[in-house]
XYZ file of C-alpha atoms in Angstrom:
693
model
C 43.426 -100.330 186.407
C 41.294 -99.729 183.271
C 42.963 -98.781 180.009
C 41.403 -96.768 177.201
C 42.415 -94.925 174.069
C 41.603 -91.204 173.934
C 42.133 -89.549 170.546
C 44.693 -92.190 169.652
C 46.594 -92.015 172.956
C 46.418 -95.027 175.265
C 46.179 -94.161 178.978
C 45.624 -96.045 182.234
C 43.383 -94.558 184.911
C 42.062 -95.508 188.340
C 38.924 -97.610 188.566
C 35.819 -95.454 188.930
C 37.256 -92.471 187.032
C 34.667 -90.632 184.975
C 35.156 -90.352 181.257
C 35.555 -86.561 181.437
C 38.380 -86.966 183.967
C 40.058 -89.651 181.845
C 39.882 -87.472 178.724
C 41.419 -84.539 180.587
C 44.162 -86.804 181.930
C 44.946 -87.632 178.298
C 45.224 -83.919 177.493
C 41.859 -83.438 175.796
C 39.739 -80.378 176.561
C 36.114 -81.179 177.355
C 33.587 -78.317 177.578
C 31.048 -78.450 180.381
C 28.431 -76.374 182.189
C 26.827 -78.601 184.816
C 29.840 -80.723 185.762
C 32.022 -79.572 188.677
C 34.749 -81.581 190.370
C 33.470 -80.888 193.903
C 29.762 -81.422 193.264
C 27.654 -84.465 192.515
C 27.092 -85.386 188.877
C 23.911 -84.032 187.289
C 24.518 -84.805 183.620
C 21.939 -82.306 182.411
C 23.782 -79.854 180.130
C 25.097 -82.448 177.623
C 27.924 -80.142 176.580
C 30.540 -82.757 177.467
C 29.452 -85.230 174.787
C 32.151 -87.502 173.367
C 32.113 -90.343 170.844
C 32.660 -93.832 172.235
C 33.550 -96.320 169.530
C 30.727 -98.804 169.165
C 28.127 -96.683 170.962
C 24.991 -95.790 168.980
C 25.127 -92.094 169.924
C 27.407 -89.530 171.652
C 27.840 -90.096 175.389
C 27.821 -87.609 178.281
C 31.377 -88.011 179.536
C 30.629 -86.630 183.026
C 28.015 -89.302 183.772
C 29.849 -92.319 182.400
C 32.593 -94.240 184.201
C 35.537 -95.824 182.427
C 34.337 -99.076 183.985
C 31.177 -98.836 181.850
C 33.134 -99.010 178.601
C 33.337 -102.320 176.751
C 36.570 -103.493 175.144
C 36.860 -104.038 171.401
C 35.948 -107.321 169.674
C 39.483 -108.603 170.071
C 39.963 -107.346 173.618
C 41.581 -104.024 172.651
C 41.018 -101.044 175.024
C 37.848 -98.966 174.533
C 38.323 -96.021 172.210
C 37.034 -92.503 172.851
C 37.102 -89.571 170.429
C 36.722 -86.003 171.720
C 37.193 -84.054 168.470
C 35.527 -86.111 165.757
C 32.970 -84.615 163.306
C 30.179 -86.361 165.242
C 31.288 -84.751 168.512
C 31.668 -81.347 166.865
C 28.162 -81.513 165.401
C 26.680 -82.718 168.704
C 28.262 -79.874 170.681
C 27.106 -77.326 168.118
C 23.578 -78.679 168.491
C 23.712 -78.481 172.285
C 25.016 -74.914 172.156
C 22.296 -73.972 169.683
C 19.660 -75.302 172.058
C 21.199 -73.452 175.022
C 21.073 -70.183 173.124
C 17.440 -70.567 172.038
C 16.187 -68.729 175.113
C 19.366 -67.097 176.370
C 19.158 -63.286 176.112
C 22.060 -61.788 174.200
C 22.625 -59.026 176.781
C 26.379 -59.441 177.198
C 27.052 -55.661 177.103
C 25.123 -55.157 180.352
C 25.934 -58.483 182.025
C 28.443 -58.469 184.884
C 29.613 -61.907 183.781
C 30.801 -60.419 180.474
C 34.479 -61.070 179.849
C 34.637 -64.062 182.221
C 31.566 -66.024 181.149
C 31.772 -69.743 180.416
C 28.858 -69.524 178.003
C 30.566 -66.743 176.048
C 33.825 -68.655 175.828
C 32.287 -71.985 174.885
C 29.891 -70.442 172.382
C 32.952 -68.985 170.633
C 34.889 -72.254 170.754
C 32.172 -74.848 170.143
C 29.137 -72.989 168.800
C 28.016 -71.900 165.352
C 27.355 -68.452 163.955
C 23.636 -68.894 163.256
C 20.465 -70.064 164.948
C 17.581 -71.889 163.273
C 14.946 -70.921 165.856
C 12.721 -67.885 165.228
C 10.291 -68.187 168.148
C 10.168 -65.606 170.915
C 12.599 -66.121 173.757
C 11.373 -67.276 177.140
C 11.357 -64.691 179.947
C 11.657 -65.628 183.614
C 10.963 -63.361 186.568
C 14.030 -62.549 188.685
C 14.053 -64.143 192.124
C 15.068 -62.577 195.439
C 17.530 -64.858 197.257
C 19.228 -62.266 199.475
C 21.221 -59.022 199.347
C 24.471 -60.648 198.184
C 23.480 -62.522 195.034
C 21.695 -60.754 192.182
C 19.536 -62.955 189.984
C 18.751 -62.552 186.291
C 16.983 -65.847 185.803
C 16.192 -65.361 182.113
C 19.887 -66.175 181.575
C 19.719 -69.411 183.591
C 20.542 -72.620 181.688
C 19.421 -74.928 184.563
C 22.861 -76.429 185.156
C 21.869 -76.758 188.880
C 25.402 -76.053 190.137
C 23.985 -73.534 192.613
C 21.416 -76.028 193.906
C 24.013 -78.751 194.383
C 26.457 -76.390 196.107
C 23.973 -75.049 198.631
C 22.704 -78.550 199.427
C 25.969 -80.496 199.451
C 28.689 -78.033 200.472
C 26.888 -75.219 202.298
C 24.435 -77.624 203.918
C 21.233 -75.611 203.452
C 18.276 -76.931 201.455
C 16.896 -73.549 200.452
C 17.569 -73.437 196.721
C 15.928 -75.789 194.242
C 14.081 -76.194 190.965
C 10.362 -75.926 190.318
C 8.485 -76.669 187.118
C 9.434 -78.978 184.269
C 10.826 -78.623 180.792
C 10.626 -75.076 179.482
C 8.922 -73.971 182.716
C 11.755 -75.100 184.989
C 13.062 -72.328 187.288
C 15.684 -72.132 190.042
C 14.317 -70.432 193.159
C 14.109 -70.422 196.948
C 10.375 -71.000 196.323
C 9.180 -68.504 198.948
C 11.780 -66.021 197.671
C 13.457 -65.577 201.039
C 17.114 -64.750 201.579
C 19.465 -67.707 201.833
C 20.946 -68.238 205.289
C 24.306 -69.757 204.411
C 27.534 -67.953 205.340
C 29.016 -69.236 202.043
C 26.238 -68.399 199.583
C 28.467 -66.060 197.556
C 30.261 -69.055 196.064
C 27.292 -69.678 193.761
C 28.412 -66.545 191.884
C 31.676 -68.249 190.908
C 29.916 -71.523 190.123
C 27.292 -70.021 187.804
C 28.576 -70.529 184.225
C 26.349 -67.750 182.866
C 25.182 -64.396 184.209
C 22.129 -65.715 186.059
C 23.780 -65.294 189.482
C 26.104 -62.324 189.915
C 27.409 -60.239 192.803
C 24.767 -57.729 193.866
C 27.178 -55.265 195.588
C 29.531 -55.405 192.571
C 26.735 -54.770 190.055
C 27.851 -52.442 187.238
C 30.995 -51.442 189.190
C 33.756 -52.581 186.827
C 34.775 -54.895 184.003
C 37.364 -57.654 184.565
C 39.868 -56.162 182.129
C 39.899 -52.881 184.099
C 41.084 -54.533 187.295
C 44.564 -55.133 188.685
C 44.624 -58.589 190.264
C 46.695 -59.516 193.334
C 46.918 -62.956 194.910
C 46.889 -62.665 198.686
C 45.443 -64.079 201.929
C 42.141 -63.474 203.717
C 42.137 -62.354 207.379
C 38.423 -62.346 208.197
C 38.937 -65.556 210.171
C 41.886 -67.732 211.145
C 41.569 -70.184 208.243
C 43.814 -68.099 205.975
C 41.832 -68.675 202.787
C 43.594 -67.983 199.503
C 41.973 -64.999 197.777
C 42.459 -62.671 194.834
C 41.912 -58.961 195.374
C 40.843 -56.967 192.305
C 41.672 -53.257 192.417
C 40.872 -50.341 190.147
C 42.963 -47.278 190.859
C 43.319 -47.183 194.659
C 40.015 -48.918 195.454
C 39.344 -52.603 196.068
C 36.445 -53.549 193.805
C 35.958 -57.206 194.685
C 37.472 -60.249 196.387
C 37.479 -63.713 194.802
C 38.690 -67.130 196.015
C 41.835 -68.859 194.810
C 42.428 -72.586 194.706
C 44.248 -74.000 197.735
C 43.460 -77.665 198.312
C 45.116 -77.696 201.740
C 43.181 -74.759 203.190
C 39.996 -73.524 201.532
C 39.786 -75.702 198.408
C 38.075 -73.091 196.198
C 35.505 -71.651 198.601
C 35.493 -68.522 200.769
C 32.992 -67.163 203.271
C 30.643 -64.282 202.487
C 32.496 -62.069 204.949
C 35.751 -62.674 203.074
C 34.108 -62.010 199.709
C 31.964 -58.954 200.443
C 34.063 -57.088 203.015
C 35.652 -54.842 200.397
C 33.477 -51.762 200.903
C 34.566 -51.673 204.557
C 38.185 -51.266 203.459
C 37.497 -47.666 202.432
C 34.776 -46.636 204.915
C 35.529 -44.885 208.225
C 39.252 -45.014 207.508
C 41.921 -43.308 209.598
C 44.047 -41.406 207.097
C 46.091 -39.056 209.315
C 47.430 -38.942 212.883
C 45.201 -37.447 215.575
C 45.861 -36.192 219.097
C 43.267 -35.542 221.786
C 43.195 -31.944 222.986
C 40.653 -30.649 225.517
C 38.709 -33.886 225.185
C 38.463 -33.737 221.389
C 40.561 -35.335 218.664
C 42.240 -33.057 216.150
C 44.421 -33.806 213.142
C 48.153 -33.620 213.760
C 51.442 -34.349 212.032
C 53.513 -37.473 212.554
C 56.229 -35.613 214.451
C 53.755 -34.050 216.883
C 52.080 -37.410 217.522
C 55.429 -39.181 218.026
C 56.717 -36.495 220.389
C 53.585 -36.716 222.531
C 53.787 -40.513 222.666
C 57.491 -40.463 223.483
C 57.006 -37.996 226.316
C 54.105 -39.945 227.819
C 55.834 -43.330 227.628
C 59.010 -41.928 229.200
C 56.978 -40.273 231.940
C 55.086 -43.479 232.716
C 58.205 -45.630 232.792
C 58.419 -49.339 231.900
C 56.524 -50.623 234.949
C 53.491 -48.441 234.250
C 53.402 -49.019 230.480
C 51.634 -51.853 228.655
C 51.023 -52.958 225.065
C 48.236 -55.072 223.583
C 48.071 -56.685 220.139
C 44.818 -56.992 218.150
C 43.222 -59.662 216.004
C 44.185 -58.512 212.496
C 47.859 -57.660 213.040
C 50.476 -59.088 210.703
C 53.426 -60.866 212.284
C 55.907 -58.181 211.210
C 54.278 -55.353 213.163
C 53.771 -57.587 216.205
C 57.468 -58.474 216.162
C 58.384 -54.785 215.750
C 56.164 -53.805 218.708
C 57.697 -56.542 220.842
C 61.213 -55.303 220.017
C 60.155 -51.755 220.910
C 58.721 -52.861 224.257
C 61.872 -54.888 224.985
C 64.025 -51.850 224.201
C 61.877 -49.790 226.599
C 62.091 -52.612 229.203
C 58.293 -52.964 229.243
C 57.161 -56.371 230.537
C 53.411 -55.924 230.107
C 52.751 -57.220 226.582
C 49.997 -59.589 225.441
C 48.492 -60.660 222.125
C 45.605 -62.655 223.586
C 43.000 -59.931 223.268
C 40.203 -62.300 224.301
C 42.098 -63.457 227.398
C 42.812 -67.115 226.605
C 45.639 -69.110 228.284
C 47.193 -70.185 224.967
C 50.971 -70.013 224.766
C 51.534 -70.248 228.509
C 52.159 -74.011 228.414
C 52.220 -76.870 225.930
C 54.569 -75.338 223.385
C 53.465 -74.553 219.836
C 51.362 -77.726 219.652
C 49.249 -76.259 222.440
C 47.828 -73.446 220.300
C 47.596 -74.655 216.686
C 45.318 -76.949 214.675
C 47.722 -79.882 214.742
C 45.766 -82.244 212.486
C 45.690 -79.557 209.762
C 42.524 -78.440 208.017
C 42.924 -81.025 205.257
C 43.454 -83.638 208.006
C 39.775 -83.275 208.949
C 39.068 -85.604 206.019
C 41.218 -88.303 207.690
C 39.436 -88.163 211.052
C 36.875 -90.814 211.969
C 35.583 -89.105 215.126
C 35.346 -85.349 215.771
C 34.557 -83.630 219.071
C 33.720 -79.913 218.965
C 34.393 -78.231 222.324
C 33.221 -74.658 222.887
C 33.083 -73.755 219.231
C 30.544 -72.998 216.533
C 32.666 -73.472 213.404
C 29.803 -72.415 211.140
C 30.159 -68.860 212.475
C 33.839 -68.888 213.470
C 35.253 -70.545 210.320
C 32.611 -71.387 207.679
C 35.129 -72.857 205.226
C 36.489 -75.203 207.890
C 32.929 -76.115 208.824
C 32.289 -77.057 205.193
C 35.297 -79.395 205.418
C 33.740 -81.068 208.496
C 30.464 -81.445 206.583
C 32.381 -82.955 203.674
C 33.891 -85.505 206.066
C 30.441 -86.298 207.471
C 29.030 -86.883 203.965
C 31.884 -89.298 203.225
C 30.528 -91.533 206.006
C 31.952 -93.467 208.970
C 32.578 -90.363 211.094
C 30.855 -89.585 214.400
C 30.626 -85.945 215.498
C 30.023 -84.761 219.052
C 29.455 -81.297 220.503
C 30.116 -79.842 223.943
C 28.860 -76.259 224.033
C 26.015 -74.429 222.363
C 23.299 -76.208 220.439
C 23.441 -74.769 216.944
C 22.662 -75.681 213.353
C 26.102 -76.714 212.069
C 24.719 -78.087 208.737
C 25.391 -81.693 209.803
C 23.980 -83.949 212.551
C 25.912 -84.462 215.774
C 25.608 -86.023 219.200
C 25.095 -83.378 221.871
C 26.967 -84.189 225.086
C 26.324 -81.061 227.164
C 26.810 -77.313 227.320
C 30.034 -76.961 229.264
C 32.651 -78.041 231.798
C 30.615 -80.846 233.379
C 30.332 -82.687 230.062
C 34.033 -82.097 229.409
C 34.945 -83.512 232.827
C 32.842 -86.605 232.076
C 34.630 -86.960 228.748
C 37.957 -87.051 230.587
C 36.769 -90.248 232.302
C 35.993 -91.901 228.976
C 37.806 -95.083 228.065
C 40.081 -95.383 225.051
C 38.234 -94.637 221.810
C 37.861 -97.248 219.093
C 38.393 -94.528 216.510
C 41.717 -94.764 214.705
C 42.020 -91.006 214.230
C 39.896 -89.131 216.777
C 39.989 -85.343 216.721
C 39.286 -82.598 219.271
C 38.522 -79.092 218.002
C 38.664 -76.649 220.915
C 37.239 -73.195 220.298
C 37.709 -69.815 221.896
C 34.325 -70.154 223.569
C 35.945 -72.714 225.868
C 39.294 -70.956 226.276
C 38.589 -67.210 226.371
C 37.142 -67.155 229.873
C 38.569 -66.805 233.390
C 38.778 -70.586 233.821
C 40.234 -71.106 230.328
C 43.442 -72.698 231.646
C 41.449 -75.258 233.651
C 39.221 -75.985 230.633
C 42.277 -76.536 228.435
C 43.778 -78.854 231.075
C 40.542 -80.841 231.247
C 40.409 -81.085 227.440
C 43.978 -82.367 227.411
C 43.137 -84.959 230.073
C 40.199 -86.106 227.928
C 42.492 -86.281 224.906
C 44.902 -88.492 226.843
C 42.196 -90.849 228.085
C 40.539 -91.195 224.666
C 43.786 -91.511 222.717
C 43.585 -88.387 220.568
C 47.385 -88.163 220.306
C 49.152 -91.296 219.114
C 51.900 -92.243 216.694
C 51.846 -89.961 213.673
C 48.440 -88.515 214.571
C 47.941 -85.440 216.765
C 44.215 -84.825 217.023
C 44.352 -81.979 219.575
C 43.337 -78.859 217.667
C 42.734 -75.257 218.659
C 40.423 -73.271 216.395
C 41.266 -69.569 216.500
C 38.935 -66.772 215.466
C 41.650 -64.124 214.915
C 43.878 -64.180 211.833
C 46.845 -62.618 213.637
C 46.780 -64.667 216.847
C 48.976 -67.651 215.917
C 51.627 -65.437 214.327
C 51.728 -63.244 217.433
C 52.091 -66.327 219.626
C 54.870 -67.582 217.345
C 56.924 -64.420 217.945
C 56.054 -64.716 221.647
C 54.154 -61.464 222.160
C 53.387 -62.613 225.693
C 54.157 -61.495 229.256
C 57.018 -63.997 229.591
C 59.245 -61.911 231.865
C 58.742 -62.054 235.665
C 56.131 -59.514 236.720
C 54.672 -59.186 233.235
C 50.886 -58.757 233.080
C 48.469 -60.458 230.691
C 45.450 -58.757 229.101
C 43.133 -59.155 232.087
C 45.797 -57.931 234.524
C 46.664 -54.971 232.276
C 43.032 -53.857 232.106
C 42.605 -54.283 235.842
C 45.773 -52.297 236.545
C 44.801 -49.570 234.069
C 41.415 -49.179 235.719
C 43.098 -48.974 239.124
C 45.566 -46.380 237.836
C 48.765 -48.441 238.196
C 49.145 -48.645 234.405
C 49.442 -45.114 233.027
C 50.155 -45.688 229.325
C 48.713 -48.370 227.022
C 49.751 -48.992 223.405
C 46.949 -50.623 221.397
C 48.110 -52.199 218.129
C 44.867 -52.774 216.232
C 42.936 -53.558 219.433
C 39.176 -52.948 219.253
C 37.560 -55.936 220.967
C 38.362 -55.156 224.626
C 36.319 -53.173 227.145
C 37.671 -49.671 226.539
C 36.142 -48.384 229.775
C 38.501 -50.701 231.653
C 41.450 -48.549 230.512
C 40.434 -45.918 233.050
C 42.427 -42.698 232.836
C 45.454 -44.250 231.137
C 47.092 -42.505 228.195
C 46.071 -44.615 225.181
C 47.867 -44.855 221.857
C 45.817 -46.534 219.141
C 47.519 -47.706 215.970
C 44.961 -49.044 213.540
C 42.950 -48.601 210.378
C 39.348 -47.687 211.234
C 37.448 -45.311 213.481
C 36.259 -48.115 215.726
C 36.280 -48.615 219.515
C 40.055 -48.196 219.896
C 40.123 -44.929 217.982
C 37.196 -43.522 220.004
C 39.083 -44.147 223.237
C 42.547 -43.108 222.050
C 44.531 -40.051 223.095
C 46.761 -40.430 220.045
C 45.788 -42.180 216.799
C 48.367 -43.526 214.348
C 46.795 -44.547 210.989
C 47.913 -47.975 209.765
C 47.340 -50.192 206.724
C 44.781 -52.951 206.186
C 45.703 -56.444 204.989
C 45.239 -55.445 201.334
C 47.571 -52.449 201.725
C 50.740 -54.069 203.055
C 53.056 -56.997 202.655
C 52.679 -59.022 205.839
C 52.947 -62.566 207.159
C 49.869 -64.204 208.640
C 49.867 -67.623 210.285
C 46.563 -69.467 210.099
C 45.040 -71.641 212.797
C 46.960 -74.725 211.631
C 50.303 -72.910 211.883
C 50.736 -72.318 208.134
C 52.706 -69.122 207.478
C 51.339 -67.252 204.452
C 52.217 -63.954 202.838
C 49.592 -61.271 202.304
C 50.636 -59.052 199.405
C 49.873 -55.406 198.826
C 47.044 -54.878 196.337
C 46.607 -51.107 196.836
C 48.007 -48.315 198.981
C 46.766 -46.894 202.304
C 44.772 -43.649 202.160
C 46.226 -40.239 202.998
C 49.090 -40.278 205.496
C 48.467 -43.857 206.681
C 51.549 -46.081 206.631
C 52.463 -49.743 207.040
C 52.380 -50.650 210.710
C 55.949 -51.901 211.125
C 57.223 -48.645 209.586
C 55.200 -46.578 212.095
C 56.715 -48.493 215.007
C 60.211 -48.125 213.540
C 59.714 -44.362 213.128
C 58.442 -44.055 216.706
C 61.498 -45.950 217.966
C 63.726 -43.509 216.100
C 61.958 -40.570 217.751
C 62.563 -42.189 221.162
C 66.264 -42.822 220.354
C 65.703 -46.583 220.603
C 67.432 -49.124 218.347
C 65.316 -52.043 217.134
C 67.950 -53.741 214.997
C 66.287 -53.191 211.607
C 65.672 -50.296 209.236
C 63.687 -51.961 206.463
C 61.271 -54.832 205.955
C 63.965 -57.211 204.728
C 66.050 -56.743 207.879
C 62.951 -57.019 210.081
C 62.016 -60.353 208.510
C 65.555 -61.659 208.854
C 65.430 -60.934 212.602
C 61.916 -62.374 212.858
C 62.903 -65.591 211.064
C 65.842 -65.953 213.420
C 63.514 -65.711 216.411
C 60.789 -67.920 214.870
C 62.253 -70.043 212.031
C 58.903 -71.648 211.195
C 57.694 -68.313 209.785
C 60.235 -68.522 206.963
C 58.662 -71.718 205.590
C 55.824 -70.039 203.702
C 52.810 -72.064 202.540
C 53.902 -75.178 204.411
C 53.098 -76.876 207.690
C 55.849 -77.210 210.271
C 54.637 -79.985 212.630
C 54.851 -78.996 216.279
C 56.375 -81.262 218.912
C 53.554 -82.924 220.861
C 55.825 -83.743 223.830
C 55.191 -80.490 225.756
C 51.415 -81.063 225.555
C 51.628 -83.161 228.718
C 52.229 -79.870 230.576
C 48.677 -78.782 229.729
C 47.105 -81.696 231.592
C 49.069 -80.801 234.739
C 47.804 -77.215 234.952
C 45.851 -76.775 238.177
C 42.563 -74.931 238.284
C 38.848 -75.271 238.787
C 36.248 -74.977 236.065
C 33.044 -73.072 236.701
C 29.618 -74.445 235.807
C 29.020 -71.799 233.148
C 28.408 -73.244 229.693
C 30.624 -72.627 226.685
C 29.427 -69.806 224.422
C 30.952 -69.003 221.040
C 32.615 -65.567 220.948
C 31.032 -64.940 217.534
C 27.442 -63.890 218.069
C 27.105 -61.886 214.855
C 29.021 -63.458 211.970
C 28.991 -60.230 209.968
C 30.302 -57.887 212.707
C 33.481 -59.437 214.103
C 36.144 -56.792 213.358
C 36.551 -53.081 212.489
C 36.566 -53.687 208.730
C 33.320 -55.665 208.935
C 31.674 -53.058 211.155
C 32.587 -50.353 208.631
C 31.016 -52.304 205.752
C 27.562 -51.308 204.566
C 27.153 -54.715 202.919
C 27.893 -56.514 206.173
C 25.538 -54.179 208.068
C 22.703 -55.091 205.708
C 23.431 -58.813 206.114
C 23.616 -58.460 209.901
C 20.271 -56.648 210.024
C 18.669 -59.276 207.800
C 20.052 -62.141 209.908
C 18.768 -60.495 213.112
C 15.316 -60.278 211.544
C 15.446 -63.942 210.522
C 16.377 -64.929 214.078
C 13.474 -62.906 215.502
C 11.082 -64.533 213.043
C 12.371 -68.004 213.924
C 12.017 -67.262 217.649
C 8.448 -66.066 217.141
C 7.560 -69.285 215.332
C-alpha cells in the first residue's frame, strides 16, 4: 500500500486512491466543485489544487492517483502540502476566475445560504477582482417542470451531465460550445425524462439548477428540519423534510449507503404539495347519499352500531399501501377483539405471506447486495418505474461489468441493456428447466406484475422452481428477492395482517362477498387502489388522509395523518425496519391512525391491550421482534422457501405487466399533487409523441 506525507503527517492508503481522498483521510480539507465521490472524474474546476513536492506547478488532486507520485531522492514517501502559500495563491486565482462571469445575485438566488460557491468564496477567495470587463450572460434553458435553470450562474462543473449519463442513465444533458461559449443544455430544450432528475439540484454547487416548485418559497434558515423515511415506494429512502410553520416546504435526500446512497426519486422529492391538497381534516358521515361533517363521537357511534349489527362473519377489514406498522397492528388487534376473520393487507391481491415464511416476501439479497450479484433476472417488474433508486443500483452494477441481466415481462427502457427472454409465464416455465448457473451469486427480482394476479401463487411457485434449478439460493447467498411497490406492505405482513384463521377471506374474496351482499361492513385503512364498485352496498368506513377513491365511496370518513405527520414504523422491501418521524402536525381534527383505532375500540367497549404508543410498540415488538431492530437487516430463514415450490396451480398465458403505469400517480398523495399532475401530463405527451414517431 502506498505511503505519503500530507501536511507533515505520514499516512498509508489503498492503491488507486486519488490524492483528494488521501488528503481527506489525513484530515485535510480540500475544496472542490466538479469532483463528486459517486461520479466520474472531470478535473475541470481546478479548485482542488495541492502542492506536490518536486512538481513544477500545483496539481489537481481529484485527477491524480497516489500511484502517480514519485518518492523522494532517498526513497522517502512523496510529500503533499494542502495549505502552503502556493496552494493558497492558486486557489485564490481559481476563485477569481470563477467569479469573473458569475452574477452576484445571491439575495434572489434559491441556493443562497447553502451554496458551495458562497462558502468556498468566503473560505478560499479574496475580497477584490481585477477584471473590469462586462459579465457573460447565458440564456436560461428549459429542461422540464422540476428543475429551474439560471445558466448565467453555471460554472461548467458538469456534475449534472455526469449524473444524468452515469447514474440516471439518460443521455439528454450535455455541453455545447467551447471556452467562454460553453453551455449546459438538453440541446433541443426538451424536458428530461429521468425519474431521478431532481438530484441535479443537490449536485449543482451554484444556483444554476434549483427546484422550480420551491422557487422563492423559503430560505434554509427559516425551515425546521426533520430526518425521516420516504414512503413513495418500498425502498425506504432516507429523506429530510423541511417545514415552515405547519407546511412541508421541501423534501431532500439523506445519506444511507445501504438503501438509497444519496439519491431519491422525483416523486419522493416533489410530492410535498400533495401533502396539503385535498386533505381530510374532520370526520364525515354519509346522510341521504351525501357526506356531511360530523364529530368524532357521532362517527364512532355510527361505526360501532354498524359493525355490531353486521357481526364478525359479515365484517371485513383491508389495509392500504401507505399504512405504518403501528396502525396495522392496532387494526388487527381490533379485528381480533371483534372476532373478525376477514382481514388482508395485500391490496393488490398477491399470494405473499401465505407460504415460504418471511424469506418469501422480502428482498433477501438486500438492496446493497445488488452490487455483489453477477447475474440478475427481472421477473414481472419494471424497477425504473416501481423503484427508481433501486434501478439506479442495478445500473451501477451493470456499469461495474461482469454482470448479465435478463428480463421476463414487459419490454421497457430500464437505462441498461438486458437479454429479453419473454413476456410471461411461458418464459418463466422454460427458465425452471434451466441447468445450474455458472454465476456465483445469481439474483431473481420478482415484481408485483408477476404476483398480483389470479395465478400469482402459481407464478411464485414457478419462480421458486427456477431458483432451485439455477442455484439462486446457496450457502450464505439468498438471491430470491421480492420487489414491493407499497411502503407499508412488508410491515403489514410482518405483523400478519392476513386471513390466517379458518374461514378468513383474502382481498379478492372480500370484494366478491361484498358485491354479493354477504359482507355487510368493510373497514378500509388507507385503501384507495381497489375497485370501489366491488364493495356493493356494504357499509364502508374509510380511515385515510386524502379525498381519493376510498373517501368518495365511504359511508363514514375518519381523517388520519400522513407519513410526515406521525411517528410510525415502515419496513422496506428488504425487511429493514425504519422509523418515520413527525415533521409537522395533521390539519384540523385529523389524528394519528393508531389513536383513532384505539378511540374506536374504547367506544365499542373493546380492550386492545395498549393505551399509548409506547405500549402499542411493546406489544408489536413482542409479536414481531424483528421490528424492534431499527435500521438493520434481520436475515430471514430460507428453509421455508421450499414450500413455495410445492404450491399447486396453473399459470395463464397472459404476460406480466407492471402495476405502475403512471409513475407520478401511484397513491393518494401523488394524485393530490399539482406538481405530479404536471409531470404526468408531460410524460403522457412524450409517450404520444414517441408513438407517433
